[in-house]
Short mmCIF file of C-alpha atoms in Angstrom, two decimals:
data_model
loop_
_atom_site.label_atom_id
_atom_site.label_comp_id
_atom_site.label_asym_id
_atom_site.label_seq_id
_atom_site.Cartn_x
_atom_site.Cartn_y
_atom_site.Cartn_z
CA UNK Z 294 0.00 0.00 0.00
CA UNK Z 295 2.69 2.56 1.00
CA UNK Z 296 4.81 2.03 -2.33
CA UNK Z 297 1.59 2.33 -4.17
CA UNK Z 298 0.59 5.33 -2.73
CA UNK Z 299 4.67 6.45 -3.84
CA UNK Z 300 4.24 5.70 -7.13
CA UNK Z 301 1.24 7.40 -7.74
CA UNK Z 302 2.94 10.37 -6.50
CA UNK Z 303 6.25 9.59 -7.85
CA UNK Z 304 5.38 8.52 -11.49
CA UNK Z 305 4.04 12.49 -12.58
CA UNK Z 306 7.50 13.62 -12.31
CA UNK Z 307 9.92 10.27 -12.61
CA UNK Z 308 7.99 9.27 -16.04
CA UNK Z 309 8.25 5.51 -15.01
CA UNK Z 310 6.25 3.23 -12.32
CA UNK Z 311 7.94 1.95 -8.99
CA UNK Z 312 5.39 -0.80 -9.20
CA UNK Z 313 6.12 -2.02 -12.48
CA UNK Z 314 10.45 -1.46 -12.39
CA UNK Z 315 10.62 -3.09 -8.77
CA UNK Z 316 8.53 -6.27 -10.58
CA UNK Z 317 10.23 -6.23 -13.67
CA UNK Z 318 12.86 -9.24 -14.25
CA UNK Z 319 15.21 -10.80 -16.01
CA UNK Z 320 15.92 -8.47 -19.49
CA UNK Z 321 13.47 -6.12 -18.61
CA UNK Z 322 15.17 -4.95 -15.16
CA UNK Z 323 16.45 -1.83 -15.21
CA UNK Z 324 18.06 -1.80 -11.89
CA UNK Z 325 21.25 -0.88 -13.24
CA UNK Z 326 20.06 2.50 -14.39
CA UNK Z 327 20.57 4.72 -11.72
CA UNK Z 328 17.67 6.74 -12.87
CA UNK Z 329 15.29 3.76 -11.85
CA UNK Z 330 17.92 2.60 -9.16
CA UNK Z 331 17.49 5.54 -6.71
CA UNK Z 332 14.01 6.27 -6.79
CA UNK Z 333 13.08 2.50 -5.80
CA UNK Z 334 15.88 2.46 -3.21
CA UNK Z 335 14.56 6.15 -1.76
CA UNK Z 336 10.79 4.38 -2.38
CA UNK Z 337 11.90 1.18 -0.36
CA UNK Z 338 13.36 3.51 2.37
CA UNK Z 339 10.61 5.62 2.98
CA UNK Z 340 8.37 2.45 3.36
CA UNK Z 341 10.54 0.52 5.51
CA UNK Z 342 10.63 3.65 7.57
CA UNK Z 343 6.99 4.10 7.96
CA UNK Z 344 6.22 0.36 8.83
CA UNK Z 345 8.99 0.54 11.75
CA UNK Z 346 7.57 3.75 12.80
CA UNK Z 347 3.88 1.69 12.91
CA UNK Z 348 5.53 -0.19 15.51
CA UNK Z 349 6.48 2.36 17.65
CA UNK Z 350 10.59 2.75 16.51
CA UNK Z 351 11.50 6.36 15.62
CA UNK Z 352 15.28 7.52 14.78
CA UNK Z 353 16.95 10.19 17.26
CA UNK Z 354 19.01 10.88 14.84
CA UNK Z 355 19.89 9.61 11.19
CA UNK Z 356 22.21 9.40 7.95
CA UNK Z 357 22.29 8.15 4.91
CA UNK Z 358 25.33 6.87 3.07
CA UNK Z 359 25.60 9.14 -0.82
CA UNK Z 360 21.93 8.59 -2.26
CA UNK Z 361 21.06 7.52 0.86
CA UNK Z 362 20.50 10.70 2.40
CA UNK Z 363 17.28 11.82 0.34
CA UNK Z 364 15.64 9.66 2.39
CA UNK Z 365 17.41 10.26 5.80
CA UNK Z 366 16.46 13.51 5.42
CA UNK Z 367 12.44 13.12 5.06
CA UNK Z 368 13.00 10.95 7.74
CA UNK Z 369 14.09 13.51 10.23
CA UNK Z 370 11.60 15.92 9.01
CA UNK Z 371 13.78 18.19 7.12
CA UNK Z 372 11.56 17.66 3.68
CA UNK Z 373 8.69 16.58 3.31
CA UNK Z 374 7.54 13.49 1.48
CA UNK Z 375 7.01 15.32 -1.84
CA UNK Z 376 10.24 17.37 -1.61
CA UNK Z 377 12.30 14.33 -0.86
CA UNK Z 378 10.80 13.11 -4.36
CA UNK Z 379 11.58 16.08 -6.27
CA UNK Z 380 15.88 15.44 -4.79
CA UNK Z 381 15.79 11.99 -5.52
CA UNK Z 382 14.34 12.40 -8.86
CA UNK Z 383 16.32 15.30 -9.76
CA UNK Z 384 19.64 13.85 -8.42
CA UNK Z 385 18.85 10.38 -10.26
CA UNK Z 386 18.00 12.32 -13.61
CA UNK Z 387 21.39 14.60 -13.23
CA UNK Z 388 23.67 11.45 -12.57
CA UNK Z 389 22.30 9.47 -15.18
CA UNK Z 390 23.76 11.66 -17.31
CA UNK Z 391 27.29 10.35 -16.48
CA UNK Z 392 26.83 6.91 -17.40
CA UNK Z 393 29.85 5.75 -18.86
CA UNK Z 394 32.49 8.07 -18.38
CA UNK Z 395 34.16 6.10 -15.14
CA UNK Z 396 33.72 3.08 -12.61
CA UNK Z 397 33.97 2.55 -8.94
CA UNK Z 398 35.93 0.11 -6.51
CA UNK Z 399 36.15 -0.55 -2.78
CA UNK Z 400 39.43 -1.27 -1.38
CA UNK Z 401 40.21 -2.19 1.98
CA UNK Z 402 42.90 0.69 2.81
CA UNK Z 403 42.27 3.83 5.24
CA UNK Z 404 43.06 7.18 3.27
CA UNK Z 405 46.31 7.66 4.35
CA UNK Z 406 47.15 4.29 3.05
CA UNK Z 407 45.08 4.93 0.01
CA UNK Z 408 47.04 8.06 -0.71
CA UNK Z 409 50.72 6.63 -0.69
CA UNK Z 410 49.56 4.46 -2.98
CA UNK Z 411 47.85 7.43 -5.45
CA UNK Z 412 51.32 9.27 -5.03
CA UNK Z 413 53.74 6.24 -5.62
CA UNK Z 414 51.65 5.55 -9.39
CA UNK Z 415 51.85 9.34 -10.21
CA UNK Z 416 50.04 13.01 -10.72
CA UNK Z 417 48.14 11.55 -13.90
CA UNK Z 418 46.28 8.81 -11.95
CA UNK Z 419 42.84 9.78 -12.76
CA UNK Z 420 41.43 8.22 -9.31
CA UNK Z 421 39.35 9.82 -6.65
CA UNK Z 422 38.46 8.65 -2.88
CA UNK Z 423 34.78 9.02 -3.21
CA UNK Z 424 33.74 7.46 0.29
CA UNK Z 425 35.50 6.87 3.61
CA UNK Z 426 32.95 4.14 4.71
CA UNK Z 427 35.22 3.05 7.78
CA UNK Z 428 38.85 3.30 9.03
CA UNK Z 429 39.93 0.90 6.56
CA UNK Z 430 37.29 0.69 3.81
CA UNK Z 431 36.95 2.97 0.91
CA UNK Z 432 35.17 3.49 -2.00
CA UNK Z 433 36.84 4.66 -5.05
CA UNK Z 434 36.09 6.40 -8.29
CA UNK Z 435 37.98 7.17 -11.75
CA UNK Z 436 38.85 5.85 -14.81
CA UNK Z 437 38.43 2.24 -15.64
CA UNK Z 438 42.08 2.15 -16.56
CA UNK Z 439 43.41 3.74 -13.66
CA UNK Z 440 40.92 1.30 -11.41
CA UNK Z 441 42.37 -1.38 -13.06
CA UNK Z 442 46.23 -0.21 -12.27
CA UNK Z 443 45.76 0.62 -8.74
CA UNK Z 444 43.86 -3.34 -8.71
CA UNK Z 445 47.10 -4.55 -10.26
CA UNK Z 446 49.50 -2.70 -7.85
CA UNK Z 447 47.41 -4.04 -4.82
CA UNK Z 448 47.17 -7.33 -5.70
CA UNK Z 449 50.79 -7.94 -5.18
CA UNK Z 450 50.23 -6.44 -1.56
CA UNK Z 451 47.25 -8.87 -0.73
CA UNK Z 452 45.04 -5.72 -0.41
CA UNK Z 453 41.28 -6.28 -0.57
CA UNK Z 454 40.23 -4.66 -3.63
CA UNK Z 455 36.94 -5.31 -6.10
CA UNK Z 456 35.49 -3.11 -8.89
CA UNK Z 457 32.31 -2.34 -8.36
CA UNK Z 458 28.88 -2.97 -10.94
CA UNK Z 459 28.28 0.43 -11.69
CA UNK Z 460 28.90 2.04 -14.89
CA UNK Z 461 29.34 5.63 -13.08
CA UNK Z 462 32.29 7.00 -11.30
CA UNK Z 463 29.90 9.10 -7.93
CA UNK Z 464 31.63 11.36 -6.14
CA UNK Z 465 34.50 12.38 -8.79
CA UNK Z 466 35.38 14.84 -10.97
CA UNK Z 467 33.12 13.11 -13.28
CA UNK Z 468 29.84 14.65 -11.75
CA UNK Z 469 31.09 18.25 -12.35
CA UNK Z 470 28.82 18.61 -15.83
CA UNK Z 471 25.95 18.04 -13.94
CA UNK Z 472 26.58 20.59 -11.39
CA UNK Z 473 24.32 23.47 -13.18
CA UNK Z 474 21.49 21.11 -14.49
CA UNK Z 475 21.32 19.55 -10.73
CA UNK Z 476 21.00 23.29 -9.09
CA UNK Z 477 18.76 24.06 -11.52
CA UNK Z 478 16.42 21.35 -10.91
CA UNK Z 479 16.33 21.87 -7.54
CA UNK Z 480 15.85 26.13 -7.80
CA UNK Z 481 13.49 27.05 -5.04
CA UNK Z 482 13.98 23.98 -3.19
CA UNK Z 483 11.77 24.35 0.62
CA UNK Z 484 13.41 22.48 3.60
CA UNK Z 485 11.22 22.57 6.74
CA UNK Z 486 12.76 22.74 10.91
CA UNK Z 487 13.68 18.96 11.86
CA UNK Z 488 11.94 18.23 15.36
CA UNK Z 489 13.68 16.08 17.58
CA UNK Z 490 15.72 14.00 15.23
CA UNK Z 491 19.05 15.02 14.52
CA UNK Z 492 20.51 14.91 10.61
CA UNK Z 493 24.26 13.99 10.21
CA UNK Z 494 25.89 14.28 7.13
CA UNK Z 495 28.02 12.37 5.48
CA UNK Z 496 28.91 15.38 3.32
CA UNK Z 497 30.21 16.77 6.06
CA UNK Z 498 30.56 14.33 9.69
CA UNK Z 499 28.71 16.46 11.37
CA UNK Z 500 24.93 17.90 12.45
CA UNK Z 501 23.77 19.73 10.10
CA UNK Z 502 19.94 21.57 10.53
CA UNK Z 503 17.19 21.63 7.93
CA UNK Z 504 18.08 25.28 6.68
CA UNK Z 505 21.25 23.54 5.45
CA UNK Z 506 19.80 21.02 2.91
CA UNK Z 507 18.75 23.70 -0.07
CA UNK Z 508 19.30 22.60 -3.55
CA UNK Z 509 23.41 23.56 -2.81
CA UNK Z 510 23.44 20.61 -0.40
CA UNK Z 511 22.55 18.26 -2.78
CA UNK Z 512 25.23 19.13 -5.22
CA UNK Z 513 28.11 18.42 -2.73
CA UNK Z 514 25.86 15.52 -1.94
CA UNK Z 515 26.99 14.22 -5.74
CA UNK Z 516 30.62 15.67 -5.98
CA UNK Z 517 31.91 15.48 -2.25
CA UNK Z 518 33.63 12.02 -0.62
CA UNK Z 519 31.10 10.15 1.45
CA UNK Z 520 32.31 10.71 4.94
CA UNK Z 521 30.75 7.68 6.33
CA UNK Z 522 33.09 6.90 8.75
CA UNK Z 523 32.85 10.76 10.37
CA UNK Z 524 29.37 10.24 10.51
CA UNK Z 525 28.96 7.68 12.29
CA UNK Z 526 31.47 8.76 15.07
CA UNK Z 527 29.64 11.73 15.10
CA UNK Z 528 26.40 9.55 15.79
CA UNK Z 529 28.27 7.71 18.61
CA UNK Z 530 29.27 10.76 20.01
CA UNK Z 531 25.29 12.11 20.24
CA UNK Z 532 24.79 9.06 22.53
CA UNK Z 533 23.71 7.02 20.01
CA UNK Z 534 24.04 2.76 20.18
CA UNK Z 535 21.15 1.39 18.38
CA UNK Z 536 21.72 1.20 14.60
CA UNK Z 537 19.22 0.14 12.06
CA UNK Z 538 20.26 -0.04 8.73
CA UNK Z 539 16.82 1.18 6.53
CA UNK Z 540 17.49 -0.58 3.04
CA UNK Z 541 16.83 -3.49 0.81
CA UNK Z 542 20.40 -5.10 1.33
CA UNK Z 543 22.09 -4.77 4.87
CA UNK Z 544 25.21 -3.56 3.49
CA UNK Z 545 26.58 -1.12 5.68
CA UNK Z 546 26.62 -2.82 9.15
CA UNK Z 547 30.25 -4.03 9.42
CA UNK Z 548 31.23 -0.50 8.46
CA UNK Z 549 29.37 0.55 10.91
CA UNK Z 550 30.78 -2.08 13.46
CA UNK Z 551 34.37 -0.99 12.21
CA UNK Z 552 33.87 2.67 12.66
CA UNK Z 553 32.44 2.09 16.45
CA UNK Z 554 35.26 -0.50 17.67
CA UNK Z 555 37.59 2.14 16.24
CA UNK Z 556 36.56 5.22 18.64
CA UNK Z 557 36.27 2.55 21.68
CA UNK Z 558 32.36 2.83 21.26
CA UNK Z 559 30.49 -0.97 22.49
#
């Protein structure tokens, strides 16, 4: 009932049906088309949310890893419902524009780490760190090429180290056409006073209130390094010890457990 009622309101503006892409299978799926991809994660979200809150759990405080925090931020109260779709839908559009023009990897190296090895293969590595996801997990974004040089350099160190299935290189220099078209979209954009629940970025580590999240947000929301790991010490430090990860794939939790063992948090 609750993604029903999202698509109705959704379809107007995304042009396609939740219903019909989150039922679609085999050659029909587009799930790897990040302009289906993040609606139906934000639509998932949003109704996982609302059937926990049924039950009585509400967040103190949230955050959302990259795409992640359109919905983190309705959940707090910072947009409503139908401003939350207007992000996600704009932000899916913009970066579905880039399709094709980089990849991503995670690599199991903290940044300082992650750095030497950036400076030992040279200035013209065309490689960004596009998410700090725990002390010693990072996501990373560039060329194919490049990807595929720092895999080969690793591999002789017995780093962890995958390429990703995404035909997009997030959080990169490769977002920075889609800067104007993204502010655009989002002109005007109205943000509304969070109550009681706190919203911690992982643009930025830290609390951040409603007035914060205009259409300027959501552009370094694109361009800037995920600062997972920031975030979630930042959560810790807000008393926080309860985590529920609000998804359709618990992927985040041993982040998570690696970021709290690392600032002594149980």
């Amino acid at each position: 009932d609750i993604l029903a009622e999202l698509d109705a309101r959704m379809q107007p503006i995304a042009g396609f049906s939740l219903l019909a892409e989150l039922q679609a299978n085999g050659g029909a799926s587009r799930l790897d088309d990040t302009v289906v991809a993040q609606p139906l994660l934000f639509a998932i979200q949003v109704a996982i949310t609302r059937l926990l809150k049924a039950q009585g759990i509400e967040p103190l405080a949230v955050a959302g890893h990259s795409v992640r925090e359109v919905a983190a931020a309705w959940a707090c109260g910072a947009l409503d419902l139908d401003a939350a779709i207007r992000v996600i839908v704009a932000r899916s559009r913009a970066q579905g524009e880039t399709r094709g023009t980089g990849r991503m990897a995670a690599v199991g190296l903290s940044v300082e780490a992650m750095q030497a090895v950036m400076a030992e293969l040279g200035d013209a590595l065309d490689i960004t760190i596009a998410g700090i996801n725990s002390p010693k997990n990072l996501t990373l974004s560039g060329s194919l090429a490049d990807l595929e040089r720092v895999q080969s350099h690793l591999a002789t160190k017995s780093v962890f180290f995958r390429l990703l299935d995404l035909d997009y290189a997030f959080h990169s220099r490769q977002m920075d056409p889609i800067r104007v078209p993204l502010l655009a979209g989002l002109a005007g954009l109205e943000t509304r006073a969070a109550a009681e629940t706190a919203f911690v970025s992982t643009v930025t580590g830290v609390a951040l209130d409603a007035k914060q999240l205009g259409a300027e947000y959501w552009w370094h929301n694109v361009r800037e390094p995920v600062r997972f790991s920031e975030a979630i010490a930042t959560l810790s430090g807000l008393g926080c010890r309860s985590f529920i990860e609000i998804g359709p794939h618990a992927i985040l939790q041993r982040y998570i457990g690696e970021c709290l063992t690392s600032i002594g948090t149980k």
